[in-house]
Coordinates of C-alpha atoms and ligand atoms in Angstrom, one line a residue:
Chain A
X17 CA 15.1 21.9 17.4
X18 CA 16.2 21.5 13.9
X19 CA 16.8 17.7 12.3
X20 CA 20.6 15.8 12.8
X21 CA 22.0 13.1 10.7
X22 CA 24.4 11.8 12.0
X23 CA 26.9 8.8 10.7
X24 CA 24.5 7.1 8.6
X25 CA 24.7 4.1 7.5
X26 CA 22.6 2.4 4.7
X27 CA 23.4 -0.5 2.5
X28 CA 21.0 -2.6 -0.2
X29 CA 22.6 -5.6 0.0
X30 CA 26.0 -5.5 -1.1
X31 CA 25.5 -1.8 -2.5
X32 CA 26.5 0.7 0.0
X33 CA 24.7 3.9 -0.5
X34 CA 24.9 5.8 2.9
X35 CA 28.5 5.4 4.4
X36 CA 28.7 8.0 8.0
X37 CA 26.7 10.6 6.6
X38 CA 26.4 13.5 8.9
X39 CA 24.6 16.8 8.4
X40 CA 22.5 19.2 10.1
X41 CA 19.1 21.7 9.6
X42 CA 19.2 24.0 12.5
X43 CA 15.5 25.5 13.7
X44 CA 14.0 27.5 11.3
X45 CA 16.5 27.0 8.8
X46 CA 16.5 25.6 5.0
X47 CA 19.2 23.4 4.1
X48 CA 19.8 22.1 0.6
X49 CA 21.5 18.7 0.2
X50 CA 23.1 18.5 -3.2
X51 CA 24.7 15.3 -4.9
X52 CA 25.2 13.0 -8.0
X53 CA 21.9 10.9 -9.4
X54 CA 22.0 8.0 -7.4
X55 CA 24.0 9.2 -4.4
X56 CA 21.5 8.6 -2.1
X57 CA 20.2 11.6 -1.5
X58 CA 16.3 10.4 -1.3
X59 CA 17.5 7.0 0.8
X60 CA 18.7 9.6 3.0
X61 CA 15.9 12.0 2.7
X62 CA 13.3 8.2 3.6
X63 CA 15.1 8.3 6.9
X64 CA 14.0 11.5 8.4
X65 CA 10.6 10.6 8.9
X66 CA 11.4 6.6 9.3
X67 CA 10.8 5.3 5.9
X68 CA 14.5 3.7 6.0
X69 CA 15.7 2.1 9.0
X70 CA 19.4 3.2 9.1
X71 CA 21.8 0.3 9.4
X72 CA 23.9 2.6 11.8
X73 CA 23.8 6.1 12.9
X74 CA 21.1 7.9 14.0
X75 CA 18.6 10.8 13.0
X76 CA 17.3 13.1 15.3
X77 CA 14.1 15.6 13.9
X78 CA 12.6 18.0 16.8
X79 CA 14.6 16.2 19.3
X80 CA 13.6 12.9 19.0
X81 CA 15.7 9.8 17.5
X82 CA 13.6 8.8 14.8
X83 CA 14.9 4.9 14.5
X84 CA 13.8 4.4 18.4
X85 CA 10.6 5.6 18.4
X86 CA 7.7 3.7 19.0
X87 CA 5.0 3.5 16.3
X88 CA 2.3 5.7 17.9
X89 CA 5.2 8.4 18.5
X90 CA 6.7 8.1 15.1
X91 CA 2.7 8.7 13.8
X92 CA 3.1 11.8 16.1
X93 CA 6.5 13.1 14.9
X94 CA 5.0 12.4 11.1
X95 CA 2.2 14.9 12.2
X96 CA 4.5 17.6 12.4
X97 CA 6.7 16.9 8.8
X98 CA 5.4 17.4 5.0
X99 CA 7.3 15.5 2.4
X100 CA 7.5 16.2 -1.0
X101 CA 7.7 12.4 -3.0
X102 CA 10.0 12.8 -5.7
X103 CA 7.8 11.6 -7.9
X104 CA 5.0 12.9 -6.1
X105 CA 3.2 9.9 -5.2
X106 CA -0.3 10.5 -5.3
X107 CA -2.9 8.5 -4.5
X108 CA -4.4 7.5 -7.9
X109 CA -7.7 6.4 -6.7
X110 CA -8.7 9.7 -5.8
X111 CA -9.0 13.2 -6.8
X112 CA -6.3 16.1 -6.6
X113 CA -8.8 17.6 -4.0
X114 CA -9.0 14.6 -1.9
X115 CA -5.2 13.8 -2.4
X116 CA -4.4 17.4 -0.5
X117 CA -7.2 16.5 2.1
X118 CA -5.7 13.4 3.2
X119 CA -2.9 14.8 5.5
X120 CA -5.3 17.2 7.1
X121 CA -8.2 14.6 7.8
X122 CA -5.6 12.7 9.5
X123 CA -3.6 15.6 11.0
X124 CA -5.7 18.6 11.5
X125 CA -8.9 19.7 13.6
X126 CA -10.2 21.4 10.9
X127 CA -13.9 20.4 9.9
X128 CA -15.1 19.4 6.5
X129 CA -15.5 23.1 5.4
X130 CA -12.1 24.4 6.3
X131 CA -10.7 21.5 5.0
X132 CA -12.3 22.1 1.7
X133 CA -11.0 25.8 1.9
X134 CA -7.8 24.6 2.8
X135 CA -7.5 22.4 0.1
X136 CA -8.3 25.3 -2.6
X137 CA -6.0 27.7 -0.7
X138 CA -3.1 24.8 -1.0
X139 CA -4.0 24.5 -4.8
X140 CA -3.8 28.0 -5.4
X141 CA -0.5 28.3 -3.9
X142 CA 0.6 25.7 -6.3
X143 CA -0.8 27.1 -9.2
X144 CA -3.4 24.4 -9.9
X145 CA -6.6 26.1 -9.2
X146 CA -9.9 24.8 -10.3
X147 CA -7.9 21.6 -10.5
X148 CA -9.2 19.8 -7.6
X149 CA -11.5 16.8 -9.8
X150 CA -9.2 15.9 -11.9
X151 CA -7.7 12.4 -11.1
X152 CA -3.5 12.5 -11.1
X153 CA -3.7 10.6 -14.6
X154 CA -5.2 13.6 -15.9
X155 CA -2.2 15.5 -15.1
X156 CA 1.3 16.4 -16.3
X157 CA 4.4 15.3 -15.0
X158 CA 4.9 18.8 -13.6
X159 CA 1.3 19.6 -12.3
X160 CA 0.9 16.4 -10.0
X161 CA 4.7 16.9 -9.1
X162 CA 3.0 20.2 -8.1
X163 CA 0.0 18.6 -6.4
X164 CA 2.6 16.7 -4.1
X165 CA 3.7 19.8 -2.6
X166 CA 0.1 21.0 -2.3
X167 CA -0.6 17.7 -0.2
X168 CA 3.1 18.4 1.8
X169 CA 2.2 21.6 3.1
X170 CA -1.4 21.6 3.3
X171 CA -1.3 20.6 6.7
X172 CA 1.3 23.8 7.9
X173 CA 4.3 21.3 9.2
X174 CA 7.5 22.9 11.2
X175 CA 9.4 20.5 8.6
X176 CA 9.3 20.4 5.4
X177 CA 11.6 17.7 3.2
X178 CA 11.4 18.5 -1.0
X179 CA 13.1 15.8 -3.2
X180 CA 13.8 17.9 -5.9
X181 CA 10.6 20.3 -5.8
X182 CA 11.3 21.5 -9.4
X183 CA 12.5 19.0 -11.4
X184 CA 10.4 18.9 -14.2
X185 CA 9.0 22.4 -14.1
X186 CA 9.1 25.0 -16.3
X187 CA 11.4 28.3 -15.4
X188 CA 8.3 30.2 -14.0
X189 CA 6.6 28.0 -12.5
X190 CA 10.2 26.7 -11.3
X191 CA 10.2 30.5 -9.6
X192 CA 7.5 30.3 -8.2
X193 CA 7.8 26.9 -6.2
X194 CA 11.0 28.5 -5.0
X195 CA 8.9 31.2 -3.8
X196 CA 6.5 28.9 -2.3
X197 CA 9.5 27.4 0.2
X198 CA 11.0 30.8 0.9
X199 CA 7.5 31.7 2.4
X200 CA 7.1 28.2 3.8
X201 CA 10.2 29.4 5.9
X202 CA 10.0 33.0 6.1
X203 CA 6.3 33.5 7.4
X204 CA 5.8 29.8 9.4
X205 CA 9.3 28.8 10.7
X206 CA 9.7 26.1 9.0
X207 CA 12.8 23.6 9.2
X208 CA 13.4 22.5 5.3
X209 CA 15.8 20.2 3.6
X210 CA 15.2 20.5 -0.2
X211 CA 17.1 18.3 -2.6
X212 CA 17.8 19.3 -5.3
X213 CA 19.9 19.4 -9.0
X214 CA 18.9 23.0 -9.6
X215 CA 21.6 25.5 -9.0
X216 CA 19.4 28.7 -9.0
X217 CA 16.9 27.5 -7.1
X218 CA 19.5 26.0 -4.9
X219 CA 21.1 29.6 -4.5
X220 CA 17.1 31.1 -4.0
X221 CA 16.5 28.9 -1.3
X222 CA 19.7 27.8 0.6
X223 CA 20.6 28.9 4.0
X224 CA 23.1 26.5 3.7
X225 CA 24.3 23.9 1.6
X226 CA 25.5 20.0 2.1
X227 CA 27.1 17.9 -0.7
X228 CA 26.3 14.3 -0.4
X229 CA 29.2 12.3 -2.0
X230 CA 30.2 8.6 -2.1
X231 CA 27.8 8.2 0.8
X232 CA 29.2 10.7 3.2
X233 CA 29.3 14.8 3.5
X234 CA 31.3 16.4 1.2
X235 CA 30.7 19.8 1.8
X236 CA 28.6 21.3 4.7
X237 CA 28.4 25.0 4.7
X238 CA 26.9 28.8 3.8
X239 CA 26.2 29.4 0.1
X240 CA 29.4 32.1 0.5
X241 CA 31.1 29.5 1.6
X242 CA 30.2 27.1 -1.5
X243 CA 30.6 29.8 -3.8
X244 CA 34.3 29.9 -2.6
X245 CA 35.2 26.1 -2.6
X246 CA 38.2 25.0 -3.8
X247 CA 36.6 21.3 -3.6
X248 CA 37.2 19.9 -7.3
X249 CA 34.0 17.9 -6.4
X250 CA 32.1 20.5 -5.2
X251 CA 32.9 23.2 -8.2
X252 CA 32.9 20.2 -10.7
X253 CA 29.2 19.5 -9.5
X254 CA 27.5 23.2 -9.4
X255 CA 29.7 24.0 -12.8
X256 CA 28.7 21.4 -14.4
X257 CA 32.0 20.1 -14.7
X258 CA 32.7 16.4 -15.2
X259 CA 36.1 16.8 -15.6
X260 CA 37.1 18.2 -12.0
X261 CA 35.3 15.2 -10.8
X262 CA 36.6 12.3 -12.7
X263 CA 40.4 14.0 -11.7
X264 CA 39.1 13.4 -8.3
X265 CA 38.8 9.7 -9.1
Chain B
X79 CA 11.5 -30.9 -10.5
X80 CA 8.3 -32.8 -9.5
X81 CA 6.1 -31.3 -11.4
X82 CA 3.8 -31.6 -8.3
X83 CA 5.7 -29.4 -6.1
X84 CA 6.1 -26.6 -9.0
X85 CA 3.8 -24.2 -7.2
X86 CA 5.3 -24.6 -4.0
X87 CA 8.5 -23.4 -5.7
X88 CA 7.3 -20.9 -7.3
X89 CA 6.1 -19.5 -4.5
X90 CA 9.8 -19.3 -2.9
X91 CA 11.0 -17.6 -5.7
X92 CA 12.4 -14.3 -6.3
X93 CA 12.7 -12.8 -2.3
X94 CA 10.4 -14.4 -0.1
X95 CA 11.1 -18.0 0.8
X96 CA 8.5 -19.9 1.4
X97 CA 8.9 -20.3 5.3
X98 CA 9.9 -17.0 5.7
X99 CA 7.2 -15.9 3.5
X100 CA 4.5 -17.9 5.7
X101 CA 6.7 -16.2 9.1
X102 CA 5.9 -12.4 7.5
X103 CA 2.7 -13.5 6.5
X104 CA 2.1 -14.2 10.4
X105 CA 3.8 -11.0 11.2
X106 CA 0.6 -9.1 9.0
X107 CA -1.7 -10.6 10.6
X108 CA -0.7 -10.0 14.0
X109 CA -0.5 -6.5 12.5
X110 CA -3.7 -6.6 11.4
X111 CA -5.2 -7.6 14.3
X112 CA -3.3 -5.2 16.4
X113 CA -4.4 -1.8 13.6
X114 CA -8.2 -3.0 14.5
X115 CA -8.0 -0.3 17.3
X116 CA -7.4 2.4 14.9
X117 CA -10.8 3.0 13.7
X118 CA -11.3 6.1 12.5
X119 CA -8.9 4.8 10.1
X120 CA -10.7 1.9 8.3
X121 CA -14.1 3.0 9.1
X122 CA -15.3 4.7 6.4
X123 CA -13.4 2.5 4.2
X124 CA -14.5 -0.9 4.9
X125 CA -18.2 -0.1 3.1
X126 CA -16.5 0.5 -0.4
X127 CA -14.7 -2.4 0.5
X128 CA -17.4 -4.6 1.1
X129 CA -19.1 -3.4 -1.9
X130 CA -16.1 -4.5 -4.0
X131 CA -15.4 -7.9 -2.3
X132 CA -19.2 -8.7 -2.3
X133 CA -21.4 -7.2 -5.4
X134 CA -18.4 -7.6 -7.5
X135 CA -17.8 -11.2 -6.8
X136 CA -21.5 -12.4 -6.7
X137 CA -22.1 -13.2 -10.6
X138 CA -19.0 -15.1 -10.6
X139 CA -19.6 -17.2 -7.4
X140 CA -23.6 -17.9 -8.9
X141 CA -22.4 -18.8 -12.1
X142 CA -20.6 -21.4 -10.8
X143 CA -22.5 -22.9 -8.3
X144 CA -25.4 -22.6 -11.5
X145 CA -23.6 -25.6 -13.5
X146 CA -22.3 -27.2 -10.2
X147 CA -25.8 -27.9 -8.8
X148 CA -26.7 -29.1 -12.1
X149 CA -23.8 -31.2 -12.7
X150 CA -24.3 -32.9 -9.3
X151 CA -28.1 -33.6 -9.6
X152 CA -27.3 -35.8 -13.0
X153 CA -23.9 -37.4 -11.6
X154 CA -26.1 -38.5 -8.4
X155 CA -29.0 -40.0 -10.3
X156 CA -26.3 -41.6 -13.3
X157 CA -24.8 -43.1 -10.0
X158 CA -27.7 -44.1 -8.0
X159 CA -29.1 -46.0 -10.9
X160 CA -31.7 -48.2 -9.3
X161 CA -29.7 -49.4 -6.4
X162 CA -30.6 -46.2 -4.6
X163 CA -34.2 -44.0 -4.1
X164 CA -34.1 -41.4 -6.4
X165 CA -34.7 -38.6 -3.6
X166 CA -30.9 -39.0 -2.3
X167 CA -30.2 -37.2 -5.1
X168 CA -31.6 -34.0 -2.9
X169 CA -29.2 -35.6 -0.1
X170 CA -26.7 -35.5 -2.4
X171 CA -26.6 -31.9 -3.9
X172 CA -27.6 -30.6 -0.6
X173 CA -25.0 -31.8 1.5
X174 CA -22.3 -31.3 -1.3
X175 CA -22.9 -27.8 -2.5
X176 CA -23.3 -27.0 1.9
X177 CA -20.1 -29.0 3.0
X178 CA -17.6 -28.4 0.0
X179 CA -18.2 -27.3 -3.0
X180 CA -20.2 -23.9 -2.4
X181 CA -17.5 -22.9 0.4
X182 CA -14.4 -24.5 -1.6
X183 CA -15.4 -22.9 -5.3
X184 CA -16.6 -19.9 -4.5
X185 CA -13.8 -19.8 -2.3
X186 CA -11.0 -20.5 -5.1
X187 CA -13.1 -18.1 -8.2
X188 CA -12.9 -15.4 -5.5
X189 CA -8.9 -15.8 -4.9
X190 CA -9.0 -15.4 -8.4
X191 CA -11.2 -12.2 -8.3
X192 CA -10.7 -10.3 -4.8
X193 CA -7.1 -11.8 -4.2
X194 CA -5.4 -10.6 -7.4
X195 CA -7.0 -7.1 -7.5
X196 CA -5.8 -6.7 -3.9
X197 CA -2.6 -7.9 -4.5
X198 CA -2.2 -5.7 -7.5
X199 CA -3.7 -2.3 -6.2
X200 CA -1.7 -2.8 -3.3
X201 CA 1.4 -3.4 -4.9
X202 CA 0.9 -0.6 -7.7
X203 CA 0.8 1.1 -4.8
X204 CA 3.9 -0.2 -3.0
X205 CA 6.3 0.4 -6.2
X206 CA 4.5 4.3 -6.8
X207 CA 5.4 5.2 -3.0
X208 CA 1.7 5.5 -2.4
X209 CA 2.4 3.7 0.7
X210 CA 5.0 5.7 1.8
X211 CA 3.2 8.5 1.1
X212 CA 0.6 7.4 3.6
X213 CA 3.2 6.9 5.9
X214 CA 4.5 10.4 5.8
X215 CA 0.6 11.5 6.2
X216 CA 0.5 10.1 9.9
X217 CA -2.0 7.1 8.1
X218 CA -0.7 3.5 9.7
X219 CA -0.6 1.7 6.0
X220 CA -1.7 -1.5 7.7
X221 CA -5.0 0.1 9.2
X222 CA -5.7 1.9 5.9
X223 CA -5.4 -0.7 3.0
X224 CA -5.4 -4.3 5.2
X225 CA -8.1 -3.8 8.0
X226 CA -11.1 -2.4 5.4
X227 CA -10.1 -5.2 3.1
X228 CA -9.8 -8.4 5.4
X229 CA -13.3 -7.6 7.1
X230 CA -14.7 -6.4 4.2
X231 CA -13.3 -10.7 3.1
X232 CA -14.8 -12.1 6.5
X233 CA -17.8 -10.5 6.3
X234 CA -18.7 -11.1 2.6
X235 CA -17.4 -14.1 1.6
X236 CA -19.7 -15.7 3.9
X237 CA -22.7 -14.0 2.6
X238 CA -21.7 -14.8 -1.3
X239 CA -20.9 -18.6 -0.4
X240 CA -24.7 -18.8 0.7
X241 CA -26.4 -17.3 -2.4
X242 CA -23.8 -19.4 -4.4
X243 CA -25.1 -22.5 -2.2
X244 CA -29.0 -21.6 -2.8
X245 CA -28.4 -21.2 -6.6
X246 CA -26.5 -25.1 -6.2
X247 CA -29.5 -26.5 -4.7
X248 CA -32.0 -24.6 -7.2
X249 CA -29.8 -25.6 -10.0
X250 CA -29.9 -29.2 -8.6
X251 CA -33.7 -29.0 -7.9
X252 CA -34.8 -27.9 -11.3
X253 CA -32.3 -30.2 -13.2
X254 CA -33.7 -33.4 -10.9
X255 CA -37.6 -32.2 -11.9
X256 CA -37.0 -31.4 -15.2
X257 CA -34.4 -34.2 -16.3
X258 CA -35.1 -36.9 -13.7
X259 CA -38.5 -37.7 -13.5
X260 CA -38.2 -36.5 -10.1
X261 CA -40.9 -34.7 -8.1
X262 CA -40.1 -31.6 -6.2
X263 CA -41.2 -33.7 -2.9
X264 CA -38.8 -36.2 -3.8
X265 CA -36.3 -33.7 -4.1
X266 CA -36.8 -31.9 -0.9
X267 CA -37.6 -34.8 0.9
X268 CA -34.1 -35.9 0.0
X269 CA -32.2 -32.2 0.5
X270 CA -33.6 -32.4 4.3
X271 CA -33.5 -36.0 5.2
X272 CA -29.8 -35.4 7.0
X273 CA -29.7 -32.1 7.1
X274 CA -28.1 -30.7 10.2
X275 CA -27.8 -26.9 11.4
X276 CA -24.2 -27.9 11.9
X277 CA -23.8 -28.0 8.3
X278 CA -24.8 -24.1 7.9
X279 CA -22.2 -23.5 10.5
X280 CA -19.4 -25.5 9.1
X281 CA -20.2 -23.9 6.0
X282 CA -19.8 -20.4 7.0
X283 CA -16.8 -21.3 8.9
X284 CA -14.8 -22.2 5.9
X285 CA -16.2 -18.9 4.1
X286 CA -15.4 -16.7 6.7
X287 CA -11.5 -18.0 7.3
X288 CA -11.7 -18.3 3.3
X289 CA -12.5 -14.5 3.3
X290 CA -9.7 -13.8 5.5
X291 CA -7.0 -15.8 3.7
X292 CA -7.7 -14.6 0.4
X293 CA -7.9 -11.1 1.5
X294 CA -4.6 -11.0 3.8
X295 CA -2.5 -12.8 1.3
X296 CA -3.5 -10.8 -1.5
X297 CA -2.5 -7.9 1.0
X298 CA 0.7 -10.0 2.0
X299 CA 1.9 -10.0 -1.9
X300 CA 0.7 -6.6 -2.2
X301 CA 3.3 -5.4 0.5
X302 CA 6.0 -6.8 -0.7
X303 CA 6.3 -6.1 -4.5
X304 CA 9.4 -4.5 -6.2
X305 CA 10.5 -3.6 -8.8
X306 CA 7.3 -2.2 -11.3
X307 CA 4.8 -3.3 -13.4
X308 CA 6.6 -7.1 -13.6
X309 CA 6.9 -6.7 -9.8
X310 CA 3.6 -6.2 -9.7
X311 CA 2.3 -8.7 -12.1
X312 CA 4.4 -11.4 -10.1
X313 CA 2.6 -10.1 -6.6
X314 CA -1.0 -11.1 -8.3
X315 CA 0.0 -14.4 -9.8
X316 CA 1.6 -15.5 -6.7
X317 CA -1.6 -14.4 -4.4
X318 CA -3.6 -16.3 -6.9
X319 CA -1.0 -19.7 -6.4
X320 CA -1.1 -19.0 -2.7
X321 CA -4.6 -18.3 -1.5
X322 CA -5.8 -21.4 -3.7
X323 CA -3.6 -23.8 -1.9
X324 CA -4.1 -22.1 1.3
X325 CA -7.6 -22.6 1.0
X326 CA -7.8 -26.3 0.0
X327 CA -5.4 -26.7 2.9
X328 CA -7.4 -24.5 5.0
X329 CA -10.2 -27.0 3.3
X330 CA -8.9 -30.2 5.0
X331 CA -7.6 -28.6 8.0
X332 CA -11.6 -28.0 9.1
X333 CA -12.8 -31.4 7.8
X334 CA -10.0 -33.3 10.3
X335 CA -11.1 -30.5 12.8
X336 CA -14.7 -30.5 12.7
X337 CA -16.3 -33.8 11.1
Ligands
ATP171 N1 14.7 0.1 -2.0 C1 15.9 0.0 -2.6 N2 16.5 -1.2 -2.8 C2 17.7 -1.3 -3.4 N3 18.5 -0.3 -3.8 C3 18.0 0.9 -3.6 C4 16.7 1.1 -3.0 N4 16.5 2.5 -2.9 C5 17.6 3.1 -3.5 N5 18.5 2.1 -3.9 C6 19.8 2.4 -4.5 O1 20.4 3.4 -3.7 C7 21.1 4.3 -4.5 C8 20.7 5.8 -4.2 O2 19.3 6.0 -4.6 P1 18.6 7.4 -4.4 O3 17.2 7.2 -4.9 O4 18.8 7.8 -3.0 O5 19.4 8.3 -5.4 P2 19.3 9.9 -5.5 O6 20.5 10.5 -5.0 O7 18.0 10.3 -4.9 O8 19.3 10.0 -7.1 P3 18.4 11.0 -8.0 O9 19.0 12.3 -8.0 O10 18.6 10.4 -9.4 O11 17.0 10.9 -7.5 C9 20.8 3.9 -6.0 O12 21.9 3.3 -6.5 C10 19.6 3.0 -5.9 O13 19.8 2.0 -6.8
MG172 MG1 16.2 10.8 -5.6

């Protein structure tokens, strides 16, 4: 059923970050949102699962309108979507281990046992093996930004939101993350919006693309298609060109 | 400014007014109450919990009450002198440590203690997303870090005012027969002359809605940090502020209630 935004709103006061934002992830598909730092890509990224209430507009993820949803059915929509903290977010009182076992104790039917296996099977996949005592101070900036996706997709969600997945990471490991959400999509279905600043992961993982622009949709379209724009915003930003943007302004 | 109502300011500045702060305090703990239901939640938490809030906060609480009891035994006799029988000093420290000063101090060293390390885990973990993060995992934040937290305060705060009130009166008892010329008969005689069971029970009335204000403010402030580290550090001086004048309100409140 795929996850809608449609004309969001969201201000901070007098700062208006979210002005009619619309964009969609169809079923099954992985949609990257690109945009400036501080566009308001991860205030709109908080929405899909209820983090943000919007101010207007609406979301709608696996048919359901997030903002109207009563708490024990926004618990149940949460059951069914991973997200990737941009900054990971771990829980700092506990172990890597116990960090990836959270979502499943809460989420899953598995018993103690396949949790455990669950959890090493999730760390592997990350590249973090053998890593499960360590505390998240004991990591680097990359490895618990790692761990975070471990936690995300431990417990196998249809959706799957990444706010910038591989920021941070070295170009292998950077690879292999990308690799990690192709299969996400690939082998279990799932629906994925992955922010990101990264052009070549962008291109690795991108059934389509959305630019997210003084608050509203700039672009919305295939790669092909963003490969092809004439946009001075659009080429400025996946160039690298500041110059095509400030003509803009 | 009055320097008198300083701490009332403070507590209005920087986001939360202070009526609107005491209307969202309300709204948590109508929250909390509600999250009870969600068990498998805080069950396995509220042990750790308890641990904390108690074990940690027992040397602090019998320190105190260890130079309180002895404090009051000499005041009472210095005050007593000759117009009085010696033995009201028992009365004296009995009925003090029981009534207010066991509840009351123990109460205020522990806003100090449980309230700011709530406050400050919590919000540490409001400005890191940790709570968010919980969110996203299905977890209902309020069930997970307020429920274990707030019972682990009712139940324990109770249980540390007592031993903090037996180490007042065995402070008191050994100060009257070492430094007063006072037998232990005397002294007993005195510490049960007007005792009532009612006492116990007012006693452990103020601990237990102590426990609870300390640990749902400290929650409160938690919640609602921003910004970072001075965010944070803002959250646990202004639990500290709050829970102390909630509880010598709180204090009063039972006295016009009760007595
Ligand atoms: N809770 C908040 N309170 C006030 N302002 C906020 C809040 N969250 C975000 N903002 C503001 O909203 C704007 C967008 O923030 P956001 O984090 O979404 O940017 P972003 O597109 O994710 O940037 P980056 O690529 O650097 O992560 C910023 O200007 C930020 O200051
Ligand atoms: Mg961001």
């Amino acid at each position: 059923m795929g996850i809608i935004v449609r004309d969001l709103h969201k201000a901070f006061g007098p700062k208006v970050v979210l002005d009619g934002f619309s964009v969609e992830a169809r079923d099954g598909e992985t949609l990257v949102v690109l945009g400036g730092s501080g566009s308001g890509k991860s205030v709109m990224l908080k929405h899909l699962v209820g983090l943000l209430i919007p101010d207007a507009g609406e979301v709608e993820v696996d048919g359901q309108v997030v903002s109207t949803l009563k708490q024990e059915e926004l618990f149940e929509l949460r059951r069914k979507v991973g997200y990737v903290f941009q900054f990971a977010a771990l829980f700092d009182s506990m172990t890597l281990a116990e960090n990836v076992a959270m979502g499943l104790r809460r989420k899953s039917d598995l018993d103690e046992e396949g949790i455990a296996d669950r959890v090493d099977e999730c760390l592997r996949l990350v590249d973090l093996e053998g890593y499960g005592d360590r505390a998240p101070a004991e990591l680097s900036g990359g490895q618990r930004k790692r761990a975070g996706i471990a936690r995300a997709i431990a417990t196998r969600p249809q959706y799957l939101l990444y706010d910038e997945p591989t920021t941070g990471l070295d170009p292998v490991t950077r690879a292999m993350i990308d690799q990690l959400i192709l299969r996400m999509s690939e082998e279990l279905g799932v629906t994925g919006i992955v922010i990101t600043h990264d052009m070549d992961s962008a291109f690795r993982v991108a059934d389509r693309f959305a630019m997210l622009h003084n608050g509203r949709c700039r672009f919305h379209g295939s790669p092909d298609e963003i490969r092809a724009s004439e946009d001075p915003v659009v080429r400025g930003f996946i160039e690298g060109r500041p110059e095509l943007l400030e003509m803009e302004s | 400014m009055q320097p008198l109502l300083k701490p009332f300011a403070m507590l209005g500045q920087g986001g939360v007014p202070f009526a609107a702060g005491i209307g969202r305090w309300g709204q948590l703990t109508a929250d909390t109450v509600r999250a009870v239901r969600h068990v498998d939640v805080w069950l396995r938490l509220l042990l750790p919990q308890m641990a904390r809030v108690g074990v940690d906060s027992v040397p602090i609480a019998l320190f105190i009450a260890l130079f309180t009891g002895i404090v009051l035994a000499l005041q009472a006799s210095y005050t007593f002198t000759g117009a009085i029988p010696l033995y009201f000093v028992g009365v004296l420290v009995g009925k003090t440590m029981m009534l207010e000063l066991g509840p009351v101090l123990t109460g205020l060293a522990l806003s100090g203690r449980v309230g700011a390390n709530i406050a400050a885990e919590i919000g540490t973990m409001r400005v890191t997303e940790q709570i968010d993060a919980l969110e996203t995992l299905a977890y209902p934040p309020v069930a997970y870090l307020v429920v274990p937290r707030a019972l682990a305060g009712i139940i324990m705060f109770p249980v540390v005012t007592a031993l903090a009130i037996g180490m007042g009166i065995v402070a008191g008892w050994i100060t009257a027969i070492q430094l007063l010329d006072m037998s232990s008969a005397d002294f007993f005689n005195g510490l049960t002359l007007f005792f009532l069971p009612f006492d116990v029970t007012y006693a452990m009335i103020k601990a237990t809605s102590f426990g609870f204000i300390v640990t749902s403010i400290g929650c409160f402030f938690g919640f609602h940090t921003k910004g970072g580290a001075e965010g944070v550090g803002d959250a646990t001086t202004r639990a500290v502020v709050a829970s102390s004048m909630a509880i010598l309100v709180l204090n009063a409140f039972w006295a016009i209630v009760l007595l």
